[in-house]
Amino acid sequence: MTRARHNRPVRPTIRYARHVAGALRTETVGGVVMLAATVIALIWANTPWSSAYKSLQTHELNWLGLHHMDVAHWASGGLLAVFFFIAGLELREELTHGELRDPRAAALPVIAAAAGVVVPALIFLAVTAGTGDGMRGWAVPTATDIAFALAVLAVTFSDCPGPLRAFLLTLAVVDDLIAITIIALFYGSDFVPGALLLAVACVAVYGVLQARGVRTPWVYVPLALLAWYFTQRSGIHATVAGVALGMLTSGKETPDERPTNAERADHVLRPISAGLCVPLFAFLSAGVALSGDALNGVFHDRVAIGVMLGLVVGKFVGVLGGAWTAVRLGLARLGGGLHWRELAGVAVLAGVGFTVSLLIGGLAYPDPAQFERVTTAVLIASVTASAVASAIFRHRVRQRARSVEVT
């Protein structure tokens, strides 16, 4: 009976669902889905029915005693917690098996990522100096959206060297870690110590059970939800809980070679993050007016200008300059398969800031009008960075093709 049931053909709907889930586990497809959600939001927000879009964004859902949280806030605080859980898993993987395991190999992307955060922040502060609360958004242009960046890289430089892709991945993971630290330290609301202690207790229990090899999700799911809830109540952004839980999820191999807890969590949650959580966040955040007056307001707003210059210029100067300085000072080495022209393309591509940039923008600027200008600035900068990086990579592809023909 068991064998017959095991050999039963899989229904087409199940096969299709598995195929879709498998596709969503690739960063490229996730970036395309997020782009589609962004385009739909922009179209809706620029139609006669834009008021319905705004009503959806601002509709309050007072669940679980969390008052004054509208749909957009639930997307940024709730859905993005799953995205940052995946980021935590990736960071743990990099620390245990990836580039970050070897300090010498990790030095190049880590220093480049750090410089790629500092330089855009300095540019933003210089542009917005004297604007008062406008300077609260200094962290908006510091983040790189890995899904969009990898999608652009895959389309324009499909045969890119493995080390170059690894450099971009490590750069983005470190970038995410710095971003979530910034959010925790600078963009919290009213602090509630008791709630934070309860959140820390839930995270600690989760970590202990992971270390002891407990595998059942029926224990971890309630603990994760409680950790998220108490973090949200504490005044610290709930995405911090997602990163902490992801980093504590065990990647320890089992004697029977079953998938590790980290692998199981990644397998289940990555399609949900890429296919639902991040696209919904993008859809609820990216709908801004693109009329002539609205765009004119963006290019006359110092905060928006600071965001655009920080992402397009600051990221390029910071990432490439940080990498060059690290190699020049002997702090890191340019490994085999990496070339400065290709690193220049990645440095430009790092200016594609979307998910985390919009998250920080919403935290820094609760005023809807200012947040809309910041959102438009992030979109303009991301499109510009993508276009310039694409041109660099396509030129590099032609160069490589000519060198192959010559040899």
PDB file of N, CA, C and O in Angstrom, residues 58-59 79 83 91 110 129 172 238 263 313 322 355 366:
ATOM      1  N   THR A  58      -3.010  52.812   2.964  1.00  0.00           N
ATOM      2  CA  THR A  58      -3.223  53.434   4.279  1.00  0.00           C
ATOM      3  C   THR A  58      -4.330  52.782   5.091  1.00  0.00           C
ATOM      4  O   THR A  58      -4.673  53.267   6.164  1.00  0.00           O
ATOM      5  N   HIS A  59      -4.903  51.688   4.589  1.00  0.00           N
ATOM      6  CA  HIS A  59      -5.958  50.993   5.338  1.00  0.00           C
ATOM      7  C   HIS A  59      -5.371  50.351   6.589  1.00  0.00           C
ATOM      8  O   HIS A  59      -4.445  49.551   6.521  1.00  0.00           O
ATOM      9  N   LEU A  79       6.059  41.260   6.241  1.00  0.00           N
ATOM     10  CA  LEU A  79       6.515  40.497   5.086  1.00  0.00           C
ATOM     11  C   LEU A  79       8.030  40.552   4.920  1.00  0.00           C
ATOM     12  O   LEU A  79       8.668  39.545   4.581  1.00  0.00           O
ATOM     13  N   PHE A  83      11.980  38.106   4.327  1.00  0.00           N
ATOM     14  CA  PHE A  83      13.110  38.455   3.459  1.00  0.00           C
ATOM     15  C   PHE A  83      14.405  38.536   4.254  1.00  0.00           C
ATOM     16  O   PHE A  83      15.458  38.014   3.831  1.00  0.00           O
ATOM     17  N   LEU A  91      23.823  34.979   5.351  1.00  0.00           N
ATOM     18  CA  LEU A  91      24.974  35.477   6.101  1.00  0.00           C
ATOM     19  C   LEU A  91      25.647  34.343   6.865  1.00  0.00           C
ATOM     20  O   LEU A  91      26.878  34.231   6.879  1.00  0.00           O
ATOM     21  N   VAL A 110      34.146  42.764   1.800  1.00  0.00           N
ATOM     22  CA  VAL A 110      33.735  43.387   3.068  1.00  0.00           C
ATOM     23  C   VAL A 110      34.146  44.855   3.105  1.00  0.00           C
ATOM     24  O   VAL A 110      33.350  45.739   3.451  1.00  0.00           O
ATOM     25  N   ALA A 129      22.667  69.017   3.856  1.00  0.00           N
ATOM     26  CA  ALA A 129      23.118  69.792   5.014  1.00  0.00           C
ATOM     27  C   ALA A 129      22.246  71.032   5.203  1.00  0.00           C
ATOM     28  O   ALA A 129      21.977  71.768   4.257  1.00  0.00           O
ATOM     29  N   ALA A 172      26.587  42.048  -1.195  1.00  0.00           N
ATOM     30  CA  ALA A 172      25.193  42.298  -0.849  1.00  0.00           C
ATOM     31  C   ALA A 172      24.845  41.754   0.535  1.00  0.00           C
ATOM     32  O   ALA A 172      24.086  42.378   1.277  1.00  0.00           O
ATOM     33  N   ALA A 238      10.924  45.078  13.338  1.00  0.00           N
ATOM     34  CA  ALA A 238      10.792  43.629  13.468  1.00  0.00           C
ATOM     35  C   ALA A 238      11.669  42.849  12.507  1.00  0.00           C
ATOM     36  O   ALA A 238      11.893  41.649  12.714  1.00  0.00           O
ATOM     37  N   GLU A 263      18.798  24.435   5.461  1.00  0.00           N
ATOM     38  CA  GLU A 263      18.402  24.068   4.099  1.00  0.00           C
ATOM     39  C   GLU A 263      16.890  23.910   3.991  1.00  0.00           C
ATOM     40  O   GLU A 263      16.283  24.338   2.998  1.00  0.00           O
ATOM     41  N   VAL A 313      26.215  57.724  -7.723  1.00  0.00           N
ATOM     42  CA  VAL A 313      27.624  58.137  -7.640  1.00  0.00           C
ATOM     43  C   VAL A 313      28.298  57.519  -6.409  1.00  0.00           C
ATOM     44  O   VAL A 313      29.393  56.950  -6.504  1.00  0.00           O
ATOM     45  N   GLY A 322      36.709  51.516  -2.450  1.00  0.00           N
ATOM     46  CA  GLY A 322      37.053  50.690  -1.297  1.00  0.00           C
ATOM     47  C   GLY A 322      37.837  49.462  -1.712  1.00  0.00           C
ATOM     48  O   GLY A 322      38.825  49.088  -1.065  1.00  0.00           O
ATOM     49  N   THR A 355      14.548  47.395  -2.235  1.00  0.00           N
ATOM     50  CA  THR A 355      13.811  46.875  -1.079  1.00  0.00           C
ATOM     51  C   THR A 355      14.209  47.570   0.221  1.00  0.00           C
ATOM     52  O   THR A 355      13.382  48.160   0.914  1.00  0.00           O
ATOM     53  N   PRO A 366       8.068  59.588   7.622  1.00  0.00           N
ATOM     54  CA  PRO A 366       6.663  59.178   7.740  1.00  0.00           C
ATOM     55  C   PRO A 366       5.709  60.079   6.974  1.00  0.00           C
ATOM     56  O   PRO A 366       4.577  59.674   6.684  1.00  0.00           O
TER      57      PRO A 366
END
